Every structure is written in structure tokens, then in C-alpha cells.
Coordinates of C-alpha atoms in Angstrom, one line a residue:
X1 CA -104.4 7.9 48.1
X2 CA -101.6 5.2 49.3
X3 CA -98.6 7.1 51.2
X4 CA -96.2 6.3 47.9
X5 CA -98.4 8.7 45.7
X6 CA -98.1 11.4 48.4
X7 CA -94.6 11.0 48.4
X8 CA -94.2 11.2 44.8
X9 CA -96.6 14.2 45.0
X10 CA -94.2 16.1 47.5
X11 CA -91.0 15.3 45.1
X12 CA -90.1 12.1 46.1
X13 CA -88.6 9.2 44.0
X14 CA -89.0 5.4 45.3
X15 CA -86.2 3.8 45.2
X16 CA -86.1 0.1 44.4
X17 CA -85.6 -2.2 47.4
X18 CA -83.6 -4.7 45.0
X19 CA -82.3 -5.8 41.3
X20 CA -85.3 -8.1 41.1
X21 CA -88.0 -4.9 42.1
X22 CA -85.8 -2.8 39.3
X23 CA -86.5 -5.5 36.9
X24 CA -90.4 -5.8 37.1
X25 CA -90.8 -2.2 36.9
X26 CA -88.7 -1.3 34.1
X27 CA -91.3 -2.3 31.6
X28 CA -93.7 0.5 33.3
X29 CA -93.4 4.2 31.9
X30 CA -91.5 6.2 34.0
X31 CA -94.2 9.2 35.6
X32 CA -91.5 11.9 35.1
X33 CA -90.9 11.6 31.2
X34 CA -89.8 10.2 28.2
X35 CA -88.2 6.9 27.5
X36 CA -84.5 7.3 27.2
X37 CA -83.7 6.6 23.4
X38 CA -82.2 2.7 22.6
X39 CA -78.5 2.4 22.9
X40 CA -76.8 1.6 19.3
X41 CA -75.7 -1.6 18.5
X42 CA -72.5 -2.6 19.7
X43 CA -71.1 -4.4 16.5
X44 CA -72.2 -1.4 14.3
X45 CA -70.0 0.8 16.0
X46 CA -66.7 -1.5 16.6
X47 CA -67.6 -2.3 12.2
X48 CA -67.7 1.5 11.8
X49 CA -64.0 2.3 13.9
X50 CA -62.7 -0.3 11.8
X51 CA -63.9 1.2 8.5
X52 CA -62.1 4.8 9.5
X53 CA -59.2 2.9 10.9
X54 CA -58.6 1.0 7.4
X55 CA -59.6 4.5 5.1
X56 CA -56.7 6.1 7.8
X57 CA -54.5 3.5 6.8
X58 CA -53.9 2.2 10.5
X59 CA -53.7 -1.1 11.9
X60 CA -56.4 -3.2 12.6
X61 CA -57.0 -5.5 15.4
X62 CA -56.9 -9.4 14.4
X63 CA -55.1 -8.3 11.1
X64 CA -51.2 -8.6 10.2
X65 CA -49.3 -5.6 11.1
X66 CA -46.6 -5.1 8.4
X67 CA -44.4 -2.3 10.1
X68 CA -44.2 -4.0 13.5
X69 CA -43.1 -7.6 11.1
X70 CA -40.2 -5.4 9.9
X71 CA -39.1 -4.0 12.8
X72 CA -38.7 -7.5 14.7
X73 CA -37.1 -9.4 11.5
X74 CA -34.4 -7.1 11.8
X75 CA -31.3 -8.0 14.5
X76 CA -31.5 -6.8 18.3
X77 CA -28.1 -4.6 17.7
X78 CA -27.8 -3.7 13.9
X79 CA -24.4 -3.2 13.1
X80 CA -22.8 -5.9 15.5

């Protein structure tokens, strides 16, 4: 039995030494449990806020914004 599995069997987590040890053990199963679930793809979720945003009637990013166009057509001091 090497000293790291009697470590681990006493509670003990190794910690990777560096980024490039973290890397070539991610693709082994983790001893302690499940796979953490896939994160959701980014684009699906900015598409989705942008779907609520238009049903809400709000204004969306990269599109014209037809209240803030009135406000600065009109003069700095009305009524001067």
C-alpha cells in the first residue's frame, strides 16, 4: 500500500502540486463520488434572458433603444 492510499484512507485529500497535475487527473473518476453534472451552454442561456427581456418589453442589448432616442432629440433646457 503506497503512503497516498493510507493517507486517503485516514481522510486525506491530495492536493495537486500544479495546473498541469490538475489537468492529467481530471479525466480520472473522483474516489469520493459522482461527476459534478455539465455546466449549460453559455449561448442558451444569454438566447433565453433575451427572449424574457423582449416578451417583458425591455431593451435589448445591440438593439435600438426608442425611449432613450426621444429623450436625447429633445433640447438640453426645454422651454429656453
Amino acid at each position: 500500500m503506497s503512503a497516498e492510499q493510507r493517507a486517503q484512507g485516514r481522510g486525506w485529500v491530495r492536493i495537486p502540486a500544479s495546473r498541469t497535475e490538475q489537468h492529467a487527473t481530471a479525466g480520472a473518476a473522483a474516489p469520493y463520488g459522482p461527476p459534478a453534472p455539465a455546466a449549460p451552454d453559455p449561448s442558451a442561456i444569454y438566447l433565453s434572458l433575451l427572449k424574457r427581456w423582449r416578451e417583458a418589453g425591455r431593451t435589448l442589448p445591440g438593439h435600438p433603444d426608442e425611449e432613450w432616442e426621444r429623450l436625447i432629440s429633445q433640447p438640453y433646457w426645454p422651454g429656453r
